[in-house]
């Protein structure tokens, strides 16, 4: 008797799903992005060190972040609108070329002993403009390079890129500055951009397929109006804001290191590294995420996990237990980011992807800064412990209220994406 073939079951993975790398275009984009991300992290550290060398002022170093944030927020929205109007490949190529030119300018100034803090601030601001143009274009490209079922795996791989660069770039940058000076770090960054430029150059044309292309414009306001009619996509932003604004205690790490653990700057470094390590593990062990269909529910659970882990971190006074909860929070954040990015890419029509990716950049960039301000204010009014634990619990509470208000979000099914 002939045995009927059983249907094949989906392959169960533990480690990150590398299937998207089978696409030559995506593979080039991912490798180029990983290399250039490390270079950018090196340059960010080198600029901070150089500003301090020139001014001997921590306030001046803090202004680097302000000069980076404001253009990113302002141009993030307009960068998304531009990405919905022009060839996204060309936009990514030209903005990456501009960022590489800025790194060359930094290296040239360092070689000529031109040490002016205003010049560094100007370069930082222009780098943010380039990033605000590249980011929406690059993210909007991915759904056109890969099938929908591979988007979670691709976003998990992107999270590995960002976390790897954040961890390795500053350490490598400090070593290179110590050995070869600022010009060496800037020149290496300029060279690393060649990988991103090559990847963008080899991509196929990514012209928008939309009526507004003929009119030569894509309105930011139209994008915001579209977002106002899409509750599921709005919820991806609301949940991230709940986590980053209410339960983002990095500004309290120095005080926590001293008051809770009797530590110093090294302890603060461990705390920051714990979140990054958890985020990296969340990306490396992301194979299971491709089997999840209820993306909205996954976002709610992972953001609640972030809030609960932060609340637990605020209660513990054992350093290693505290580092464990921070790593757990970092892992939860990666899971949330993967499904939020996937939902945004899959449930948004191509003609709106650039603008909503621009909103995504603004939320991701602005939320943690607001969170730092709120945490610092709450700690001054009460205590670091109350600020951290209260923020984590507030995150979970707000998340529950959001889930009750928009109940369909938890029912979102990736097999039938509805914005």
mmCIF file of C-alpha atoms in Angstrom:
data_model
loop_
_atom_site.group_PDB
_atom_site.id
_atom_site.type_symbol
_atom_site.label_atom_id
_atom_site.label_comp_id
_atom_site.label_asym_id
_atom_site.label_seq_id
_atom_site.Cartn_x
_atom_site.Cartn_y
_atom_site.Cartn_z
ATOM 1 C CA UNK A 1 0.000 0.000 0.000
ATOM 2 C CA UNK A 2 1.331 3.390 -0.955
ATOM 3 C CA UNK A 3 1.964 5.660 2.012
ATOM 4 C CA UNK A 4 0.658 9.193 1.513
ATOM 5 C CA UNK A 5 3.185 11.902 2.090
ATOM 6 C CA UNK A 6 2.696 13.901 5.256
ATOM 7 C CA UNK A 7 2.706 17.659 4.966
ATOM 8 C CA UNK A 8 6.027 19.171 5.847
ATOM 9 C CA UNK A 9 6.126 21.093 9.080
ATOM 10 C CA UNK A 10 7.815 24.462 9.377
ATOM 11 C CA UNK A 11 11.417 24.104 10.386
ATOM 12 C CA UNK A 12 11.923 24.920 14.037
ATOM 13 C CA UNK A 13 14.839 27.264 14.557
ATOM 14 C CA UNK A 14 16.553 28.463 17.681
ATOM 15 C CA UNK A 15 19.146 30.770 16.192
ATOM 16 C CA UNK A 16 18.416 33.697 13.893
ATOM 17 C CA UNK A 17 16.760 32.736 10.619
ATOM 18 C CA UNK A 18 19.259 33.479 7.853
ATOM 19 C CA UNK A 19 16.812 32.822 5.004
ATOM 20 C CA UNK A 20 16.636 36.521 3.967
ATOM 21 C CA UNK A 21 20.373 36.430 3.245
ATOM 22 C CA UNK A 22 19.615 34.151 0.294
ATOM 23 C CA UNK A 23 18.471 37.316 -1.479
ATOM 24 C CA UNK A 24 21.625 38.770 -3.016
ATOM 25 C CA UNK A 25 20.338 42.336 -2.823
ATOM 26 C CA UNK A 26 19.275 42.059 0.806
ATOM 27 C CA UNK A 27 22.520 40.278 1.709
ATOM 28 C CA UNK A 28 24.596 43.132 0.271
ATOM 29 C CA UNK A 29 22.397 45.679 2.039
ATOM 30 C CA UNK A 30 22.702 43.864 5.378
ATOM 31 C CA UNK A 31 26.470 43.340 5.184
ATOM 32 C CA UNK A 32 27.054 46.907 4.021
ATOM 33 C CA UNK A 33 24.817 48.258 6.781
ATOM 34 C CA UNK A 34 26.575 46.198 9.440
ATOM 35 C CA UNK A 35 30.027 47.417 8.422
ATOM 36 C CA UNK A 36 28.994 51.070 8.109
ATOM 37 C CA UNK A 37 27.062 50.965 11.410
ATOM 38 C CA UNK A 38 30.252 49.993 13.229
ATOM 39 C CA UNK A 39 32.081 52.851 11.520
ATOM 40 C CA UNK A 40 29.392 55.363 12.482
ATOM 41 C CA UNK A 41 29.520 54.233 16.115
ATOM 42 C CA UNK A 42 33.299 54.705 16.050
ATOM 43 C CA UNK A 43 32.908 58.224 14.709
ATOM 44 C CA UNK A 44 30.226 59.122 17.269
ATOM 45 C CA UNK A 45 32.596 58.209 20.093
ATOM 46 C CA UNK A 46 35.561 59.960 18.448
ATOM 47 C CA UNK A 47 33.575 63.188 18.055
ATOM 48 C CA UNK A 48 32.557 63.124 21.732
ATOM 49 C CA UNK A 49 36.178 62.571 22.767
ATOM 50 C CA UNK A 50 37.402 65.349 20.479
ATOM 51 C CA UNK A 51 34.785 67.819 21.756
ATOM 52 C CA UNK A 52 35.890 67.098 25.312
ATOM 53 C CA UNK A 53 39.551 67.498 24.317
ATOM 54 C CA UNK A 54 38.783 70.929 22.877
ATOM 55 C CA UNK A 55 36.436 72.252 25.567
ATOM 56 C CA UNK A 56 37.075 70.150 28.697
ATOM 57 C CA UNK A 57 33.329 70.523 29.272
ATOM 58 C CA UNK A 58 30.826 67.697 29.804
ATOM 59 C CA UNK A 59 28.063 70.139 28.879
ATOM 60 C CA UNK A 60 29.691 70.659 25.480
ATOM 61 C CA UNK A 61 29.819 66.899 24.996
ATOM 62 C CA UNK A 62 26.139 66.712 25.894
ATOM 63 C CA UNK A 63 25.364 69.231 23.164
ATOM 64 C CA UNK A 64 26.596 66.676 20.625
ATOM 65 C CA UNK A 65 23.478 64.659 21.356
ATOM 66 C CA UNK A 66 21.255 67.713 20.930
ATOM 67 C CA UNK A 67 22.832 68.619 17.591
ATOM 68 C CA UNK A 68 22.238 65.031 16.517
ATOM 69 C CA UNK A 69 18.672 64.678 17.792
ATOM 70 C CA UNK A 70 17.053 67.853 16.451
ATOM 71 C CA UNK A 71 17.894 67.304 12.740
ATOM 72 C CA UNK A 72 16.978 63.620 13.058
ATOM 73 C CA UNK A 73 13.519 64.473 14.389
ATOM 74 C CA UNK A 74 12.905 67.353 11.978
ATOM 75 C CA UNK A 75 14.222 65.689 8.839
ATOM 76 C CA UNK A 76 12.966 62.208 9.744
ATOM 77 C CA UNK A 77 9.439 63.144 8.684
ATOM 78 C CA UNK A 78 10.562 64.915 5.511
ATOM 79 C CA UNK A 79 13.036 62.162 4.692
ATOM 80 C CA UNK A 80 10.155 59.712 4.716
ATOM 81 C CA UNK A 81 8.113 61.953 2.407
ATOM 82 C CA UNK A 82 11.036 62.218 0.000
ATOM 83 C CA UNK A 83 11.435 58.425 0.057
ATOM 84 C CA UNK A 84 7.824 58.121 -1.149
ATOM 85 C CA UNK A 85 8.482 60.437 -4.089
ATOM 86 C CA UNK A 86 11.893 59.617 -5.570
ATOM 87 C CA UNK A 87 13.840 56.470 -6.406
ATOM 88 C CA UNK A 88 14.642 55.079 -2.949
ATOM 89 C CA UNK A 89 17.825 53.464 -4.221
ATOM 90 C CA UNK A 90 19.176 56.839 -5.385
ATOM 91 C CA UNK A 91 18.096 58.558 -2.181
ATOM 92 C CA UNK A 92 19.906 55.947 -0.094
ATOM 93 C CA UNK A 93 22.959 56.094 -2.351
ATOM 94 C CA UNK A 94 23.295 59.891 -2.335
ATOM 95 C CA UNK A 95 22.639 60.299 1.391
ATOM 96 C CA UNK A 96 25.186 57.557 2.188
ATOM 97 C CA UNK A 97 27.646 59.315 -0.118
ATOM 98 C CA UNK A 98 27.030 62.528 1.811
ATOM 99 C CA UNK A 99 27.703 60.788 5.132
ATOM 100 C CA UNK A 100 30.954 59.358 3.747
ATOM 101 C CA UNK A 101 32.002 62.822 2.571
ATOM 102 C CA UNK A 102 31.385 64.177 6.081
ATOM 103 C CA UNK A 103 33.672 61.513 7.555
ATOM 104 C CA UNK A 104 36.360 62.507 5.038
ATOM 105 C CA UNK A 105 35.891 66.154 6.066
ATOM 106 C CA UNK A 106 36.364 65.186 9.726
ATOM 107 C CA UNK A 107 39.536 63.276 8.894
ATOM 108 C CA UNK A 108 40.879 66.164 6.807
ATOM 109 C CA UNK A 109 40.232 68.685 9.576
ATOM 110 C CA UNK A 110 41.973 66.429 12.117
ATOM 111 C CA UNK A 111 44.980 65.958 9.823
ATOM 112 C CA UNK A 112 45.236 69.742 9.366
ATOM 113 C CA UNK A 113 44.950 70.305 13.130
ATOM 114 C CA UNK A 114 41.737 72.274 12.624
ATOM 115 C CA UNK A 115 40.102 71.844 16.022
ATOM 116 C CA UNK A 116 36.905 73.898 16.207
ATOM 117 C CA UNK A 117 33.971 72.679 18.222
ATOM 118 C CA UNK A 118 31.450 74.495 16.016
ATOM 119 C CA UNK A 119 32.757 72.523 13.035
ATOM 120 C CA UNK A 120 32.181 69.243 14.871
ATOM 121 C CA UNK A 121 28.650 70.306 15.848
ATOM 122 C CA UNK A 122 27.895 71.230 12.229
ATOM 123 C CA UNK A 123 29.164 67.873 10.970
ATOM 124 C CA UNK A 124 27.101 66.022 13.579
ATOM 125 C CA UNK A 125 23.959 67.896 12.498
ATOM 126 C CA UNK A 126 24.613 67.152 8.804
ATOM 127 C CA UNK A 127 25.290 63.490 9.616
ATOM 128 C CA UNK A 128 21.859 63.327 11.260
ATOM 129 C CA UNK A 129 20.282 64.850 8.159
ATOM 130 C CA UNK A 130 21.916 62.130 6.034
ATOM 131 C CA UNK A 131 20.731 59.472 8.475
ATOM 132 C CA UNK A 132 17.193 60.874 8.433
ATOM 133 C CA UNK A 133 17.184 60.528 4.633
ATOM 134 C CA UNK A 134 18.812 57.098 4.489
ATOM 135 C CA UNK A 135 16.788 55.416 7.251
ATOM 136 C CA UNK A 136 13.248 55.646 5.808
ATOM 137 C CA UNK A 137 14.483 54.825 2.295
ATOM 138 C CA UNK A 138 16.402 51.750 3.463
ATOM 139 C CA UNK A 139 13.576 50.411 5.630
ATOM 140 C CA UNK A 140 11.006 50.959 2.877
ATOM 141 C CA UNK A 141 13.188 48.972 0.447
ATOM 142 C CA UNK A 142 13.144 45.743 2.442
ATOM 143 C CA UNK A 143 9.495 44.718 1.753
ATOM 144 C CA UNK A 144 10.268 45.053 -1.964
ATOM 145 C CA UNK A 145 13.329 42.825 -1.696
ATOM 146 C CA UNK A 146 11.824 40.023 0.415
ATOM 147 C CA UNK A 147 8.509 38.152 0.684
ATOM 148 C CA UNK A 148 6.271 39.086 3.624
ATOM 149 C CA UNK A 149 6.964 35.862 5.540
ATOM 150 C CA UNK A 150 10.692 36.729 5.707
ATOM 151 C CA UNK A 151 10.220 40.220 7.173
ATOM 152 C CA UNK A 152 10.429 39.128 10.857
ATOM 153 C CA UNK A 153 13.712 37.326 10.145
ATOM 154 C CA UNK A 154 15.058 40.344 8.239
ATOM 155 C CA UNK A 155 14.155 42.728 11.059
ATOM 156 C CA UNK A 156 15.788 40.398 13.584
ATOM 157 C CA UNK A 157 18.964 40.456 11.485
ATOM 158 C CA UNK A 158 18.754 44.257 11.355
ATOM 159 C CA UNK A 159 18.537 44.328 15.155
ATOM 160 C CA UNK A 160 21.734 42.271 15.321
ATOM 161 C CA UNK A 161 23.412 44.851 13.067
ATOM 162 C CA UNK A 162 22.405 47.785 15.263
ATOM 163 C CA UNK A 163 23.276 46.098 18.550
ATOM 164 C CA UNK A 164 26.584 44.753 17.241
ATOM 165 C CA UNK A 165 27.563 48.200 16.018
ATOM 166 C CA UNK A 166 26.532 49.819 19.294
ATOM 167 C CA UNK A 167 28.623 47.349 21.290
ATOM 168 C CA UNK A 168 31.691 46.999 19.051
ATOM 169 C CA UNK A 169 31.909 50.457 17.452
ATOM 170 C CA UNK A 170 32.621 52.548 20.579
ATOM 171 C CA UNK A 171 35.172 50.058 21.932
ATOM 172 C CA UNK A 172 36.934 49.900 18.570
ATOM 173 C CA UNK A 173 36.735 53.672 18.197
ATOM 174 C CA UNK A 174 38.377 54.272 21.565
ATOM 175 C CA UNK A 175 41.202 51.890 20.691
ATOM 176 C CA UNK A 176 41.785 53.454 17.265
ATOM 177 C CA UNK A 177 41.769 57.009 18.649
ATOM 178 C CA UNK A 178 44.297 55.972 21.290
ATOM 179 C CA UNK A 179 46.576 54.345 18.700
ATOM 180 C CA UNK A 180 46.165 56.540 15.618
ATOM 181 C CA UNK A 181 44.352 59.695 16.635
ATOM 182 C CA UNK A 182 40.991 61.086 15.584
ATOM 183 C CA UNK A 183 41.921 61.174 11.919
ATOM 184 C CA UNK A 184 42.400 57.395 11.901
ATOM 185 C CA UNK A 185 38.916 56.757 13.282
ATOM 186 C CA UNK A 186 37.322 59.158 10.790
ATOM 187 C CA UNK A 187 39.217 57.724 7.827
ATOM 188 C CA UNK A 188 38.233 54.168 8.759
ATOM 189 C CA UNK A 189 34.605 55.302 9.011
ATOM 190 C CA UNK A 190 34.819 56.817 5.528
ATOM 191 C CA UNK A 191 36.215 53.544 4.187
ATOM 192 C CA UNK A 192 33.476 51.482 5.849
ATOM 193 C CA UNK A 193 30.870 53.537 3.981
ATOM 194 C CA UNK A 194 32.127 51.955 0.759
ATOM 195 C CA UNK A 195 30.316 48.748 1.743
ATOM 196 C CA UNK A 196 27.000 50.570 2.135
ATOM 197 C CA UNK A 197 27.558 52.540 -1.058
ATOM 198 C CA UNK A 198 28.315 49.385 -3.036
ATOM 199 C CA UNK A 199 25.185 47.688 -1.676
ATOM 200 C CA UNK A 200 22.995 50.657 -2.638
ATOM 201 C CA UNK A 201 24.620 50.964 -6.061
ATOM 202 C CA UNK A 202 23.896 47.307 -6.926
ATOM 203 C CA UNK A 203 20.220 47.489 -5.928
ATOM 204 C CA UNK A 204 17.528 47.605 -8.614
ATOM 205 C CA UNK A 205 15.579 50.808 -9.137
ATOM 206 C CA UNK A 206 13.147 51.507 -6.291
ATOM 207 C CA UNK A 207 10.875 54.101 -7.851
ATOM 208 C CA UNK A 208 7.543 54.620 -6.089
ATOM 209 C CA UNK A 209 4.511 53.199 -7.842
ATOM 210 C CA UNK A 210 2.072 55.966 -7.032
ATOM 211 C CA UNK A 211 0.143 58.894 -8.480
ATOM 212 C CA UNK A 212 1.982 61.484 -6.378
ATOM 213 C CA UNK A 213 5.199 60.642 -8.213
ATOM 214 C CA UNK A 214 3.777 62.384 -11.274
ATOM 215 C CA UNK A 215 3.073 65.468 -9.174
ATOM 216 C CA UNK A 216 6.577 65.282 -7.719
ATOM 217 C CA UNK A 217 5.532 65.468 -4.088
ATOM 218 C CA UNK A 218 4.483 63.344 -1.147
ATOM 219 C CA UNK A 219 2.912 65.247 1.708
ATOM 220 C CA UNK A 220 3.978 64.676 5.299
ATOM 221 C CA UNK A 221 0.465 65.725 6.305
ATOM 222 C CA UNK A 222 -1.030 63.017 4.087
ATOM 223 C CA UNK A 223 1.154 60.473 5.839
ATOM 224 C CA UNK A 224 -0.004 61.649 9.267
ATOM 225 C CA UNK A 225 -3.628 61.578 8.092
ATOM 226 C CA UNK A 226 -3.135 58.038 6.863
ATOM 227 C CA UNK A 227 -1.677 57.087 10.235
ATOM 228 C CA UNK A 228 -4.734 58.599 11.929
ATOM 229 C CA UNK A 229 -6.958 56.079 10.136
ATOM 230 C CA UNK A 230 -4.821 53.000 10.904
ATOM 231 C CA UNK A 231 -5.254 51.967 14.568
ATOM 232 C CA UNK A 232 -2.965 48.934 14.428
ATOM 233 C CA UNK A 233 -0.030 50.922 13.092
ATOM 234 C CA UNK A 234 -0.715 53.706 15.589
ATOM 235 C CA UNK A 235 -0.574 51.146 18.357
ATOM 236 C CA UNK A 236 2.956 50.125 17.356
ATOM 237 C CA UNK A 237 4.003 53.719 18.060
ATOM 238 C CA UNK A 238 1.932 54.009 21.251
ATOM 239 C CA UNK A 239 3.412 50.834 22.737
ATOM 240 C CA UNK A 240 6.951 51.943 21.983
ATOM 241 C CA UNK A 241 6.306 55.355 23.536
ATOM 242 C CA UNK A 242 4.890 53.660 26.646
ATOM 243 C CA UNK A 243 8.146 51.718 27.029
ATOM 244 C CA UNK A 244 10.630 54.444 26.122
ATOM 245 C CA UNK A 245 8.986 57.441 27.815
ATOM 246 C CA UNK A 246 7.727 55.776 30.991
ATOM 247 C CA UNK A 247 10.328 53.059 31.595
ATOM 248 C CA UNK A 248 13.639 54.267 30.190
ATOM 249 C CA UNK A 249 15.916 54.796 33.224
ATOM 250 C CA UNK A 250 19.352 55.098 31.573
ATOM 251 C CA UNK A 251 19.695 58.641 32.902
ATOM 252 C CA UNK A 252 19.526 57.164 36.407
ATOM 253 C CA UNK A 253 22.261 54.578 35.882
ATOM 254 C CA UNK A 254 25.050 56.730 37.415
ATOM 255 C CA UNK A 255 23.011 57.383 40.564
ATOM 256 C CA UNK A 256 21.840 53.761 40.744
ATOM 257 C CA UNK A 257 25.397 52.457 40.389
ATOM 258 C CA UNK A 258 26.537 54.509 43.399
ATOM 259 C CA UNK A 259 23.480 54.343 45.669
ATOM 260 C CA UNK A 260 22.403 50.750 45.056
ATOM 261 C CA UNK A 261 25.615 48.901 44.309
ATOM 262 C CA UNK A 262 28.369 51.122 45.723
ATOM 263 C CA UNK A 263 29.916 51.178 42.260
ATOM 264 C CA UNK A 264 31.460 53.693 39.885
ATOM 265 C CA UNK A 265 31.742 54.394 36.173
ATOM 266 C CA UNK A 266 32.644 50.762 35.477
ATOM 267 C CA UNK A 267 29.364 49.693 37.055
ATOM 268 C CA UNK A 268 27.478 52.108 34.794
ATOM 269 C CA UNK A 269 29.295 50.555 31.824
ATOM 270 C CA UNK A 270 28.143 47.102 32.920
ATOM 271 C CA UNK A 271 24.553 48.299 33.178
ATOM 272 C CA UNK A 272 24.576 49.775 29.683
ATOM 273 C CA UNK A 273 26.319 46.679 28.315
ATOM 274 C CA UNK A 274 23.734 44.390 29.951
ATOM 275 C CA UNK A 275 20.887 45.936 27.947
ATOM 276 C CA UNK A 276 22.938 45.721 24.746
ATOM 277 C CA UNK A 277 23.897 42.100 25.452
ATOM 278 C CA UNK A 278 20.257 41.166 26.035
ATOM 279 C CA UNK A 279 19.252 42.909 22.823
ATOM 280 C CA UNK A 280 21.967 41.063 20.899
ATOM 281 C CA UNK A 281 20.860 37.707 22.318
ATOM 282 C CA UNK A 282 17.279 38.559 21.386
ATOM 283 C CA UNK A 283 18.406 38.957 17.781
ATOM 284 C CA UNK A 284 20.713 35.937 17.683
ATOM 285 C CA UNK A 285 18.086 33.602 19.168
ATOM 286 C CA UNK A 286 15.220 34.868 17.029
ATOM 287 C CA UNK A 287 14.486 31.775 14.942
ATOM 288 C CA UNK A 288 11.162 31.174 16.716
ATOM 289 C CA UNK A 289 9.801 34.574 15.725
ATOM 290 C CA UNK A 290 9.083 33.514 12.154
ATOM 291 C CA UNK A 291 6.432 31.082 13.445
ATOM 292 C CA UNK A 292 4.488 33.779 15.295
ATOM 293 C CA UNK A 293 1.395 35.103 13.516
ATOM 294 C CA UNK A 294 -0.194 37.199 16.288
ATOM 295 C CA UNK A 295 2.220 40.088 15.970
ATOM 296 C CA UNK A 296 0.094 42.528 17.969
ATOM 297 C CA UNK A 297 -0.086 40.164 20.928
ATOM 298 C CA UNK A 298 3.671 39.561 20.683
ATOM 299 C CA UNK A 299 4.288 43.322 20.846
ATOM 300 C CA UNK A 300 2.053 43.715 23.897
ATOM 301 C CA UNK A 301 3.753 40.857 25.744
ATOM 302 C CA UNK A 302 7.294 41.960 24.893
ATOM 303 C CA UNK A 303 6.678 45.602 25.859
ATOM 304 C CA UNK A 304 5.065 44.405 29.095
ATOM 305 C CA UNK A 305 8.186 42.290 29.606
ATOM 306 C CA UNK A 306 10.342 45.416 29.217
ATOM 307 C CA UNK A 307 8.287 47.299 31.799
ATOM 308 C CA UNK A 308 8.192 44.407 34.265
ATOM 309 C CA UNK A 309 11.943 43.811 33.946
ATOM 310 C CA UNK A 310 12.655 47.499 34.577
ATOM 311 C CA UNK A 311 10.354 47.482 37.601
ATOM 312 C CA UNK A 312 12.181 44.432 38.975
ATOM 313 C CA UNK A 313 15.538 46.113 38.281
ATOM 314 C CA UNK A 314 14.425 49.038 40.436
ATOM 315 C CA UNK A 315 13.706 46.705 43.362
ATOM 316 C CA UNK A 316 16.914 44.665 43.403
ATOM 317 C CA UNK A 317 20.095 45.667 45.200
ATOM 318 C CA UNK A 318 22.232 42.791 43.949
ATOM 319 C CA UNK A 319 24.359 43.891 40.993
ATOM 320 C CA UNK A 320 24.293 40.619 39.074
ATOM 321 C CA UNK A 321 20.549 40.224 39.548
ATOM 322 C CA UNK A 322 20.102 43.811 38.388
ATOM 323 C CA UNK A 323 22.205 43.126 35.298
ATOM 324 C CA UNK A 324 20.062 40.054 34.588
ATOM 325 C CA UNK A 325 16.863 42.122 34.620
ATOM 326 C CA UNK A 326 18.454 44.746 32.369
ATOM 327 C CA UNK A 327 19.508 42.040 29.903
ATOM 328 C CA UNK A 328 15.971 40.643 30.025
ATOM 329 C CA UNK A 329 14.628 44.102 29.223
ATOM 330 C CA UNK A 330 17.044 44.432 26.293
ATOM 331 C CA UNK A 331 15.925 41.084 24.902
ATOM 332 C CA UNK A 332 12.244 42.082 25.227
ATOM 333 C CA UNK A 333 12.973 45.347 23.433
ATOM 334 C CA UNK A 334 14.474 43.501 20.469
ATOM 335 C CA UNK A 335 11.446 41.215 20.211
ATOM 336 C CA UNK A 336 9.142 44.234 20.299
ATOM 337 C CA UNK A 337 11.207 46.041 17.657
ATOM 338 C CA UNK A 338 11.153 43.054 15.294
ATOM 339 C CA UNK A 339 7.367 42.721 15.339
ATOM 340 C CA UNK A 340 6.713 46.474 15.304
ATOM 341 C CA UNK A 341 8.945 46.911 12.248
ATOM 342 C CA UNK A 342 7.385 43.908 10.530
ATOM 343 C CA UNK A 343 3.844 45.154 11.126
ATOM 344 C CA UNK A 344 4.757 48.613 9.876
ATOM 345 C CA UNK A 345 6.296 47.185 6.685
ATOM 346 C CA UNK A 346 3.613 44.580 5.967
ATOM 347 C CA UNK A 347 0.444 46.546 6.814
ATOM 348 C CA UNK A 348 1.476 49.809 5.117
ATOM 349 C CA UNK A 349 1.023 50.277 1.357
ATOM 350 C CA UNK A 350 4.256 50.910 -0.505
ATOM 351 C CA UNK A 351 3.358 54.505 -1.317
ATOM 352 C CA UNK A 352 3.176 55.337 2.409
ATOM 353 C CA UNK A 353 6.087 53.277 3.752
ATOM 354 C CA UNK A 354 8.671 56.035 3.576
ATOM 355 C CA UNK A 355 6.574 58.527 5.523
ATOM 356 C CA UNK A 356 5.609 56.058 8.236
ATOM 357 C CA UNK A 357 9.225 54.943 8.523
ATOM 358 C CA UNK A 358 10.026 58.609 9.064
ATOM 359 C CA UNK A 359 7.515 58.726 11.923
ATOM 360 C CA UNK A 360 9.116 55.537 13.259
ATOM 361 C CA UNK A 361 12.530 57.249 13.313
ATOM 362 C CA UNK A 362 11.115 60.258 15.171
ATOM 363 C CA UNK A 363 9.469 58.034 17.793
ATOM 364 C CA UNK A 364 12.553 55.852 18.246
ATOM 365 C CA UNK A 365 14.861 58.879 18.494
ATOM 366 C CA UNK A 366 12.651 61.104 20.616
ATOM 367 C CA UNK A 367 11.072 58.600 23.010
ATOM 368 C CA UNK A 368 14.232 57.675 24.968
ATOM 369 C CA UNK A 369 15.220 61.339 25.316
ATOM 370 C CA UNK A 370 11.817 62.171 26.796
ATOM 371 C CA UNK A 371 12.172 59.097 28.971
ATOM 372 C CA UNK A 372 15.531 60.283 30.310
ATOM 373 C CA UNK A 373 14.023 63.670 31.171
ATOM 374 C CA UNK A 374 10.980 62.129 32.874
ATOM 375 C CA UNK A 375 13.076 59.622 34.838
ATOM 376 C CA UNK A 376 15.496 62.307 35.982
ATOM 377 C CA UNK A 377 12.666 64.605 37.086
ATOM 378 C CA UNK A 378 10.858 61.804 38.929
ATOM 379 C CA UNK A 379 14.074 60.756 40.671
ATOM 380 C CA UNK A 380 14.719 64.310 41.883
ATOM 381 C CA UNK A 381 11.170 64.577 43.231
ATOM 382 C CA UNK A 382 11.186 61.125 44.866
ATOM 383 C CA UNK A 383 14.137 58.731 44.550
ATOM 384 C CA UNK A 384 15.838 56.682 41.813
ATOM 385 C CA UNK A 385 14.170 53.513 43.099
ATOM 386 C CA UNK A 386 10.679 55.031 42.951
ATOM 387 C CA UNK A 387 11.387 56.498 39.503
ATOM 388 C CA UNK A 388 12.654 53.225 38.022
ATOM 389 C CA UNK A 389 10.111 50.853 39.580
ATOM 390 C CA UNK A 390 7.232 53.288 39.198
ATOM 391 C CA UNK A 391 8.130 53.863 35.559
ATOM 392 C CA UNK A 392 8.170 50.141 34.818
ATOM 393 C CA UNK A 393 4.790 49.603 36.491
ATOM 394 C CA UNK A 394 3.370 52.668 34.723
ATOM 395 C CA UNK A 395 4.494 51.191 31.401
ATOM 396 C CA UNK A 396 2.626 47.947 32.093
ATOM 397 C CA UNK A 397 -0.479 49.823 33.283
ATOM 398 C CA UNK A 398 -0.603 52.102 30.233
ATOM 399 C CA UNK A 399 -0.054 49.093 27.994
ATOM 400 C CA UNK A 400 -3.062 47.337 29.538
ATOM 401 C CA UNK A 401 -5.198 50.447 29.003
ATOM 402 C CA UNK A 402 -4.074 50.684 25.378
ATOM 403 C CA UNK A 403 -4.852 47.005 24.811
ATOM 404 C CA UNK A 404 -8.347 47.473 26.268
ATOM 405 C CA UNK A 405 -8.972 50.568 24.157
ATOM 406 C CA UNK A 406 -7.841 48.963 20.864
ATOM 407 C CA UNK A 407 -8.662 45.287 21.360
ATOM 408 C CA UNK A 408 -8.232 44.321 17.718
ATOM 409 C CA UNK A 409 -4.504 44.965 18.022
ATOM 410 C CA UNK A 410 -4.005 41.762 20.017
ATOM 411 C CA UNK A 411 -5.908 39.866 17.296
ATOM 412 C CA UNK A 412 -3.700 41.144 14.462
ATOM 413 C CA UNK A 413 -2.774 38.208 12.206
ATOM 414 C CA UNK A 414 0.319 38.445 10.006
ATOM 415 C CA UNK A 415 -1.346 36.208 7.418
ATOM 416 C CA UNK A 416 -3.892 38.972 6.764
ATOM 417 C CA UNK A 417 -2.201 42.266 7.676
ATOM 418 C CA UNK A 418 -4.663 45.028 8.486
ATOM 419 C CA UNK A 419 -3.346 48.478 9.319
#
